[in-house]
Coordinates of N, CA, C and O in Angstrom, one line a residue:
G68 N 0.7 -1.2 0.0 CA 0.0 0.0 0.0 C 0.8 1.3 0.0 O 1.9 1.4 -0.5
H69 N 0.1 2.3 0.6 CA 0.7 3.6 0.6 C 2.0 3.7 1.3 O 2.9 4.4 0.8
V70 N 2.2 3.0 2.4 CA 3.3 3.2 3.2 C 4.6 2.7 2.6 O 5.7 3.3 2.7
S71 N 4.5 1.6 1.8 CA 5.7 1.0 1.2 C 6.2 1.7 0.0 O 7.2 1.3 -0.6
R72 N 5.5 2.7 -0.5 CA 6.0 3.4 -1.7 C 7.4 4.0 -1.4 O 7.6 4.7 -0.4
R73 N 8.3 3.7 -2.3 CA 9.7 4.2 -2.2 C 10.0 5.4 -3.1 O 10.9 6.1 -2.9
D74 N 9.2 5.5 -4.1 CA 9.4 6.5 -5.1 C 8.7 7.8 -4.8 O 7.9 8.3 -5.5
R75 N 9.1 8.4 -3.6 CA 8.4 9.5 -3.1 C 9.0 10.8 -3.5 O 10.3 10.9 -3.5
A76 N 8.2 11.8 -3.7 CA 8.7 13.2 -3.9 C 9.1 13.8 -2.6 O 8.9 13.2 -1.5
K77 N 9.7 14.9 -2.6 CA 10.3 15.5 -1.4 C 9.2 15.9 -0.3 O 9.2 15.4 0.8
A78 N 8.4 16.9 -0.6 CA 7.5 17.5 0.4 C 6.3 18.1 -0.1 O 6.3 18.6 -1.2
I79 N 5.2 18.0 0.7 CA 4.0 18.6 0.3 C 3.4 19.4 1.5 O 3.6 19.0 2.6
L80 N 2.7 20.5 1.2 CA 2.0 21.3 2.1 C 0.5 21.2 1.7 O 0.2 21.4 0.5
T81 N -0.4 20.8 2.6 CA -1.8 20.7 2.3 C -2.7 21.5 3.2 O -2.2 21.9 4.3
G82 N -3.9 21.8 2.8 CA -4.9 22.4 3.6 C -5.3 23.8 3.2 O -4.8 24.3 2.2
H83 N -6.2 24.3 3.9 CA -6.8 25.6 3.6 C -5.7 26.7 3.8 O -5.0 26.6 4.7
L84 N -5.7 27.6 2.9 CA -4.8 28.7 2.9 C -5.6 29.9 3.3 O -6.5 30.4 2.6
G85 N -5.3 30.5 4.4 CA -5.9 31.7 4.9 C -5.1 32.3 6.0 O -4.8 31.7 7.1
R86 N -4.6 33.5 5.8 CA -3.7 34.1 6.8 C -4.3 34.3 8.1 O -3.6 34.3 9.1
D87 N -5.6 34.5 8.2 CA -6.2 34.8 9.5 C -6.2 33.6 10.4 O -6.1 33.8 11.6
F88 N -6.4 32.4 9.9 CA -6.4 31.2 10.7 C -5.2 30.3 10.6 O -4.9 29.6 11.5
Y89 N -4.6 30.4 9.4 CA -3.4 29.5 9.2 C -2.2 30.4 8.7 O -1.8 30.2 7.5
P90 N -1.7 31.3 9.5 CA -0.7 32.2 9.0 C 0.6 31.5 8.6 O 1.2 31.9 7.6
E91 N 1.1 30.5 9.3 CA 2.3 29.8 8.9 C 2.1 29.1 7.6 O 3.0 29.2 6.7
R92 N 1.0 28.4 7.4 CA 0.7 27.7 6.2 C 0.6 28.7 5.0 O 1.2 28.4 3.9
E93 N 0.0 29.8 5.2 CA -0.1 30.8 4.1 C 1.3 31.3 3.7 O 1.6 31.4 2.5
A94 N 2.1 31.6 4.7 CA 3.5 32.1 4.4 C 4.3 31.0 3.7 O 5.0 31.3 2.7
L95 N 4.2 29.7 4.1 CA 4.9 28.6 3.4 C 4.4 28.4 2.0 O 5.2 28.2 1.1
A96 N 3.1 28.6 1.8 CA 2.6 28.4 0.4 C 3.1 29.5 -0.5 O 3.4 29.2 -1.7
R97 N 3.3 30.7 0.0 CA 3.8 31.8 -0.8 C 5.2 31.5 -1.3 O 5.7 31.9 -2.3
E98 N 6.0 30.8 -0.4 CA 7.4 30.5 -0.7 C 7.6 29.0 -1.1 O 8.7 28.5 -1.0
A99 N 6.6 28.4 -1.5 CA 6.6 26.9 -1.8 C 7.7 26.5 -2.7 O 8.5 25.6 -2.5
K100 N 7.9 27.3 -3.8 CA 8.8 26.9 -4.8 C 10.3 27.0 -4.2 O 11.1 26.0 -4.4
A101 N 10.6 28.0 -3.5 CA 11.9 28.2 -2.9 C 12.2 27.1 -1.9 O 13.3 26.7 -1.7
L102 N 11.1 26.6 -1.2 CA 11.3 25.6 -0.2 C 11.2 24.2 -0.7 O 11.3 23.2 0.0
G103 N 10.9 24.0 -2.0 CA 10.8 22.7 -2.6 C 9.5 22.0 -2.2 O 9.5 20.8 -2.2
L104 N 8.4 22.8 -2.0 CA 7.2 22.2 -1.6 C 6.2 22.2 -2.7 O 6.0 23.1 -3.5
D105 N 5.5 21.1 -2.8 CA 4.2 21.0 -3.6 C 3.1 21.5 -2.7 O 3.2 21.3 -1.5
V106 N 2.1 22.1 -3.3 CA 1.0 22.6 -2.5 C -0.3 21.9 -3.0 O -0.6 21.9 -4.2
M107 N -1.1 21.4 -2.0 CA -2.4 20.8 -2.3 C -3.4 21.6 -1.5 O -3.5 21.4 -0.3
P108 N -4.2 22.5 -2.1 CA -5.2 23.2 -1.3 C -6.3 22.3 -0.8 O -6.6 21.2 -1.3
H109 N -7.0 22.8 0.2 CA -8.1 22.0 0.8 C -9.3 22.0 -0.2 O -9.6 23.0 -0.8
P110 N -9.9 20.8 -0.3 CA -11.0 20.7 -1.4 C -12.3 21.3 -0.9 O -13.2 21.4 -1.7
G111 N -12.4 21.8 0.3 CA -13.6 22.3 0.8 C -14.5 21.2 1.5 O -14.2 20.1 1.4
Y112 N -15.5 21.7 2.2 CA -16.4 20.7 2.9 C -17.7 20.6 2.1 O -18.5 21.6 2.1
R113 N -17.9 19.5 1.5 CA -19.2 19.2 0.8 C -19.5 17.8 1.1 O -18.6 16.9 1.2
N114 N -20.7 17.5 1.3 CA -21.2 16.1 1.5 C -21.4 15.3 0.3 O -22.0 14.3 0.3
T115 N -20.9 15.8 -0.9 CA -21.2 15.1 -2.1 C -20.2 14.0 -2.4 O -20.5 13.1 -3.2
E116 N -19.0 14.1 -1.9 CA -18.0 13.1 -2.1 C -17.0 13.0 -1.0 O -16.8 14.0 -0.2
R117 N -16.3 11.9 -0.9 CA -15.3 11.7 0.2 C -13.9 12.0 -0.4 O -13.5 11.4 -1.4
H118 N -13.2 12.9 0.2 CA -11.9 13.3 -0.3 C -10.8 12.5 0.4 O -9.6 12.5 -0.1
T119 N -11.0 11.9 1.5 CA -9.9 11.3 2.3 C -9.1 10.3 1.5 O -7.9 10.4 1.6
P120 N -9.7 9.3 0.9 CA -8.9 8.3 0.2 C -7.9 8.9 -0.9 O -6.8 8.6 -0.9
R121 N -8.4 9.9 -1.6 CA -7.6 10.6 -2.6 C -6.5 11.4 -2.0 O -5.4 11.5 -2.4
Y122 N -6.9 12.1 -0.9 CA -5.9 12.9 -0.1 C -4.8 12.0 0.5 O -3.6 12.3 0.3
L123 N -5.2 10.9 1.1 CA -4.2 10.0 1.7 C -3.2 9.4 0.6 O -2.0 9.3 0.8
A124 N -3.8 9.0 -0.6 CA -3.0 8.5 -1.7 C -2.0 9.6 -2.2 O -0.9 9.3 -2.5
A125 N -2.5 10.9 -2.2 CA -1.6 12.0 -2.6 C -0.5 12.2 -1.7 O 0.7 12.3 -2.1
I126 N -0.8 12.3 -0.4 CA 0.3 12.6 0.6 C 1.3 11.4 0.7 O 2.5 11.6 1.0
A127 N 0.8 10.2 0.4 CA 1.7 9.0 0.5 C 2.7 9.1 -0.6 O 3.7 8.3 -0.6
G128 N 2.6 10.0 -1.6 CA 3.7 10.1 -2.6 C 4.8 11.0 -2.2 O 5.7 11.3 -3.0
Y129 N 4.8 11.4 -0.9 CA 5.9 12.3 -0.4 C 6.6 11.7 0.8 O 6.0 11.0 1.6
R130 N 7.8 12.2 1.0 CA 8.6 11.8 2.2 C 8.2 12.7 3.4 O 8.1 12.2 4.5
V131 N 7.9 13.9 3.1 CA 7.6 14.9 4.1 C 6.2 15.6 3.9 O 5.9 15.9 2.7
H132 N 5.4 15.7 5.0 CA 4.2 16.4 4.9 C 4.3 17.6 5.9 O 4.4 17.3 7.1
V133 N 4.2 18.8 5.4 CA 4.3 19.9 6.2 C 2.9 20.2 6.9 O 1.9 20.4 6.2
C134 N 2.8 20.0 8.2 CA 1.6 20.0 8.9 C 1.6 21.2 9.9 O 1.8 21.1 11.1
T135 N 1.3 22.4 9.4 CA 1.2 23.6 10.2 C 0.0 23.5 11.1 O -1.0 22.9 10.8
T136 N 0.1 24.1 12.3 CA -1.1 24.2 13.1 C -1.9 25.5 12.7 O -1.4 26.3 11.9
S137 N -3.1 25.6 13.3 CA -3.8 26.8 13.1 C -3.4 27.8 14.1 O -2.5 27.5 14.9
K138 N -4.0 29.0 14.2 CA -3.7 29.9 15.2 C -4.0 29.4 16.6 O -3.5 29.9 17.6
C139 N -4.8 28.3 16.7 CA -5.1 27.7 18.0 C -4.0 26.9 18.5 O -4.0 26.5 19.7
R140 N -3.0 26.5 17.6 CA -1.8 25.7 18.0 C -2.2 24.4 18.6 O -1.6 24.0 19.6
V141 N -3.1 23.6 18.0 CA -3.4 22.3 18.5 C -3.2 21.3 17.4 O -3.1 21.6 16.2
A142 N -3.0 20.0 17.8 CA -2.8 18.9 16.8 C -4.0 18.8 15.9 O -5.1 18.8 16.3
L143 N -3.7 18.7 14.6 CA -4.7 18.4 13.6 C -4.6 17.0 13.1 O -3.6 16.4 13.2
R144 N -5.7 16.5 12.6 CA -5.8 15.1 12.1 C -4.7 14.8 11.1 O -4.2 13.7 11.0
K145 N -4.3 15.8 10.3 CA -3.3 15.6 9.3 C -2.0 15.0 9.8 O -1.2 14.4 9.1
I146 N -1.6 15.3 11.0 CA -0.4 14.8 11.6 C -0.4 13.3 11.7 O 0.5 12.6 11.3
V147 N -1.5 12.7 12.2 CA -1.7 11.3 12.3 C -1.8 10.7 10.9 O -1.2 9.6 10.7
E148 N -2.5 11.3 10.0 CA -2.7 10.8 8.7 C -1.3 10.7 8.0 O -1.0 9.7 7.3
S149 N -0.5 11.7 8.2 CA 0.9 11.7 7.6 C 1.7 10.5 8.0 O 2.3 9.8 7.2
V150 N 1.7 10.3 9.3 CA 2.5 9.2 9.8 C 1.9 7.8 9.4 O 2.6 6.9 9.0
A151 N 0.6 7.8 9.3 CA -0.1 6.5 8.9 C 0.2 6.1 7.5 O 0.1 4.9 7.2
V152 N 0.5 7.1 6.6 CA 0.9 6.7 5.2 C 2.4 6.8 5.0 O 2.8 6.7 3.8
G153 N 3.2 7.0 6.0 CA 4.6 6.9 5.9 C 5.3 8.2 5.7 O 6.5 8.2 5.3
C154 N 4.7 9.3 5.9 CA 5.4 10.6 5.8 C 6.0 11.0 7.1 O 5.6 10.5 8.2
I155 N 7.0 11.9 7.1 CA 7.5 12.5 8.3 C 6.8 13.9 8.3 O 6.9 14.7 7.5
P156 N 6.0 14.1 9.4 CA 5.3 15.4 9.5 C 6.3 16.4 10.1 O 6.9 16.2 11.1
V157 N 6.4 17.6 9.4 CA 7.2 18.7 9.9 C 6.1 19.7 10.4 O 5.2 20.1 9.6
T158 N 6.2 20.1 11.7 CA 5.1 20.8 12.2 C 5.6 21.9 13.2 O 6.6 21.7 13.8
D159 N 4.7 22.9 13.4 CA 5.0 23.9 14.5 C 4.1 23.6 15.7 O 3.9 24.4 16.6
L160 N 3.6 22.3 15.9 CA 2.9 21.9 17.0 C 3.7 22.1 18.3 O 4.9 21.6 18.3
P161 N 3.2 22.8 19.3 CA 4.0 23.0 20.5 C 4.4 21.6 21.1 O 3.6 20.7 21.1
T162 N 5.5 21.5 21.8 CA 6.0 20.3 22.3 C 5.0 19.8 23.5 O 5.0 18.6 23.8
A163 N 4.3 20.7 24.1 CA 3.4 20.4 25.1 C 2.2 19.6 24.6 O 1.5 18.9 25.3
E164 N 1.9 19.7 23.3 CA 0.9 19.0 22.6 C 1.4 17.6 22.1 O 2.0 17.6 21.1
V165 N 1.3 16.6 22.9 CA 1.9 15.3 22.6 C 0.9 14.5 21.8 O -0.3 14.4 22.1
V166 N 1.4 13.9 20.7 CA 0.5 13.0 19.9 C 0.8 11.6 20.3 O 1.9 11.0 20.1
P167 N -0.1 10.9 21.0 CA 0.2 9.6 21.6 C 0.7 8.6 20.6 O 0.2 8.4 19.5
G168 N 1.7 7.9 21.0 CA 2.3 6.8 20.3 C 3.2 7.1 19.1 O 4.0 6.3 18.7
I169 N 3.0 8.3 18.6 CA 3.8 8.7 17.4 C 4.6 10.0 17.5 O 5.1 10.5 16.6
D170 N 4.6 10.6 18.7 CA 5.1 11.9 18.9 C 6.6 12.0 18.4 O 7.0 13.0 17.9
A171 N 7.4 11.0 18.7 CA 8.8 11.0 18.3 C 9.0 11.0 16.8 O 10.1 11.2 16.3
A172 N 7.9 10.7 16.0 CA 8.0 10.7 14.5 C 7.9 12.1 14.0 O 8.3 12.3 12.8
L173 N 7.5 13.0 14.8 CA 7.3 14.4 14.3 C 8.6 15.2 14.3 O 9.5 15.0 15.2
V174 N 8.8 16.0 13.3 CA 9.9 17.0 13.3 C 9.3 18.3 13.6 O 8.4 18.8 12.9
R175 N 9.7 18.9 14.7 CA 9.1 20.2 15.2 C 9.9 21.4 14.9 O 11.2 21.3 15.0
V176 N 9.3 22.5 14.5 CA 9.9 23.8 14.4 C 9.2 24.7 15.4 O 8.0 24.5 15.7
P177 N 9.9 25.7 15.9 CA 9.3 26.6 16.9 C 8.2 27.4 16.2 O 8.3 27.8 15.1
G178 N 7.1 27.6 16.9 CA 6.0 28.5 16.4 C 6.6 29.9 16.1 O 7.3 30.4 16.8
G179 N 6.2 30.4 15.0 CA 6.6 31.7 14.6 C 8.0 31.8 14.0 O 8.5 32.9 13.9
C180 N 8.6 30.7 13.8 CA 10.0 30.7 13.3 C 10.1 31.2 11.8 O 9.0 31.3 11.2
D181 N 11.2 31.6 11.4 CA 11.3 32.1 10.0 C 11.3 31.0 9.0 O 11.4 29.8 9.3
L182 N 11.1 31.3 7.7 CA 11.0 30.3 6.7 C 12.3 29.5 6.5 O 12.2 28.4 6.1
G183 N 13.4 30.1 6.9 CA 14.7 29.3 6.8 C 14.7 28.1 7.7 O 15.2 27.1 7.4
A184 N 14.1 28.3 8.9 CA 14.1 27.2 9.9 C 13.1 26.1 9.3 O 13.4 24.9 9.5
W185 N 12.0 26.5 8.8 CA 11.1 25.5 8.1 C 11.8 24.8 7.0 O 11.8 23.6 6.9
G186 N 12.5 25.6 6.2 CA 13.3 24.9 5.1 C 14.3 23.9 5.5 O 14.4 22.9 5.0
D187 N 15.0 24.3 6.6 CA 16.1 23.4 7.1 C 15.4 22.1 7.7 O 15.9 21.0 7.4
A188 N 14.3 22.3 8.4 CA 13.6 21.1 9.0 C 13.1 20.2 7.9 O 13.1 19.0 7.9
I189 N 12.5 20.8 6.8 CA 11.9 20.0 5.7 C 13.1 19.3 5.0 O 12.9 18.1 4.7
E190 N 14.2 19.9 4.7 CA 15.3 19.3 4.1 C 15.9 18.2 4.9 O 16.1 17.1 4.4
H191 N 16.0 18.4 6.2 CA 16.5 17.4 7.1 C 15.6 16.1 7.1 O 16.1 15.0 7.0
A192 N 14.3 16.4 7.2 CA 13.4 15.3 7.3 C 13.4 14.5 6.0 O 13.4 13.3 6.0
A193 N 13.4 15.2 4.9 CA 13.4 14.5 3.5 C 14.6 13.7 3.3 O 14.6 12.6 2.8
T194 N 15.8 14.2 3.9 CA 17.0 13.4 3.7 C 17.1 12.2 4.6 O 17.6 11.2 4.2
R195 N 16.5 12.3 5.8 CA 16.6 11.1 6.7 C 15.5 10.1 6.5 O 15.5 9.0 7.1
W196 N 14.5 10.4 5.7 CA 13.3 9.5 5.5 C 13.8 8.1 5.0 O 14.7 8.1 4.1
N197 N 13.3 7.1 5.6 CA 13.6 5.7 5.0 C 12.4 4.9 5.2 O 11.6 5.0 6.1
P198 N 12.1 4.0 4.2 CA 10.9 3.2 4.2 C 10.7 2.3 5.4 O 9.5 2.1 5.8
E199 N 11.7 1.7 5.9 CA 11.6 0.8 7.0 C 11.1 1.6 8.3 O 10.2 1.1 8.9
E200 N 11.7 2.7 8.5 CA 11.3 3.5 9.7 C 9.9 4.0 9.5 O 9.0 4.0 10.4
A201 N 9.5 4.4 8.3 CA 8.2 4.9 8.0 C 7.2 3.8 8.2 O 6.1 4.1 8.8
L202 N 7.5 2.6 7.9 CA 6.6 1.5 8.1 C 6.3 1.2 9.6 O 5.2 1.0 10.0
L203 N 7.4 1.3 10.4 CA 7.2 1.1 11.8 C 6.3 2.2 12.4 O 5.5 1.9 13.2
W204 N 6.6 3.5 12.1 CA 5.8 4.6 12.6 C 4.3 4.5 12.1 O 3.4 4.8 12.9
A205 N 4.1 4.1 10.9 CA 2.8 3.9 10.3 C 2.0 2.9 11.2 O 0.8 3.1 11.5
A206 N 2.6 1.8 11.5 CA 2.0 0.8 12.3 C 1.6 1.3 13.6 O 0.5 1.0 14.2
R207 N 2.4 2.1 14.2 CA 2.1 2.7 15.5 C 1.0 3.7 15.4 O 0.1 3.8 16.3
A208 N 0.9 4.5 14.3 CA -0.2 5.4 14.1 C -1.5 4.7 14.0 O -2.5 5.1 14.7
W209 N -1.5 3.6 13.3 CA -2.7 2.8 13.2 C -3.1 2.2 14.6 O -4.3 2.2 15.0
E210 N -2.1 1.7 15.3 CA -2.3 1.1 16.6 C -2.9 2.0 17.6 O -3.8 1.7 18.3
H211 N -2.4 3.3 17.5 CA -2.8 4.2 18.6 C -4.0 5.1 18.1 O -4.7 5.7 19.0
H212 N -4.3 5.2 16.8 CA -5.2 6.2 16.4 C -6.4 5.7 15.5 O -7.3 6.5 15.2
D213 N -6.4 4.4 15.2 CA -7.5 3.9 14.4 C -8.6 3.7 15.4 O -8.5 3.0 16.4
W214 N -9.8 4.3 15.1 CA -10.9 4.3 16.0 C -11.4 2.8 16.3 O -11.9 2.6 17.4
R215 N -11.2 1.9 15.3 CA -11.7 0.5 15.5 C -10.8 -0.1 16.6 O -11.3 -0.8 17.5
I216 N -9.5 0.1 16.5 CA -8.6 -0.5 17.5 C -8.8 0.1 18.8 O -8.8 -0.5 19.9
A217 N -8.9 1.5 18.8 CA -9.2 2.2 20.1 C -10.5 1.7 20.8 O -10.5 1.5 22.0
G218 N -11.5 1.4 20.0 CA -12.8 0.9 20.5 C -12.6 -0.5 21.1 O -13.1 -0.8 22.2
E219 N -11.8 -1.3 20.5 CA -11.5 -2.7 21.1 C -10.8 -2.5 22.4 O -11.1 -3.3 23.3
R220 N -9.8 -1.6 22.4 CA -9.0 -1.4 23.7 C -10.0 -0.9 24.8 O -9.9 -1.4 25.9
L221 N -10.8 0.0 24.5 CA -11.8 0.5 25.4 C -12.7 -0.6 25.9 O -13.0 -0.7 27.1
D222 N -13.2 -1.4 25.0 CA -14.1 -2.5 25.3 C -13.4 -3.5 26.3 O -14.0 -3.9 27.3
R223 N -12.2 -3.8 26.0 CA -11.4 -4.8 26.9 C -11.2 -4.1 28.3 O -11.4 -4.8 29.3
A224 N -10.9 -2.8 28.3 CA -10.7 -2.2 29.6 C -12.0 -2.1 30.4 O -12.0 -2.4 31.6
L225 N -13.1 -1.8 29.7 CA -14.4 -1.8 30.4 C -14.8 -3.2 30.9 O -15.4 -3.3 32.0
C226 N -14.6 -4.2 30.1 CA -15.0 -5.5 30.5 C -14.1 -6.1 31.6 O -14.5 -6.9 32.4
A227 N -12.9 -5.6 31.7 CA -11.9 -6.1 32.8 C -12.3 -5.4 34.1 O -11.8 -5.9 35.1
S228 N -13.0 -4.3 34.1 CA -13.2 -3.7 35.4 C -14.5 -4.1 36.1 O -15.3 -4.9 35.7

């Protein structure tokens, strides 16, 4: 599947672009070419079709997925999705926001840092990416964040008490 792809491009930035709510993402998108980033805008919210399978297949073609936070500075679903398909997420998520089971897979940059720091982090992550490590982290992402597995864990815990 998606995780075992070895022919991956360098890096992608995805999501809604809007300076008011996603200032870092907006700034990175403006400098995407210089940073070696492909950009995939958010498809919008419509109940007419499911975008997730196509989105996951697209990001699985990259070694690095740039996962900026919003101005709220909380973990977004795209961080888990990135790891689950074998990407290294580069993010400005504060270190106090721990992503269970996969936190060590993240490459963090400080919030509000300059584009050079983002570029360095993206380059470093793209260079160190390897499929074996990506596969291990993907398995952990599924183990810790798949709602079906989490439901089974909760069921076992409730039945044991």
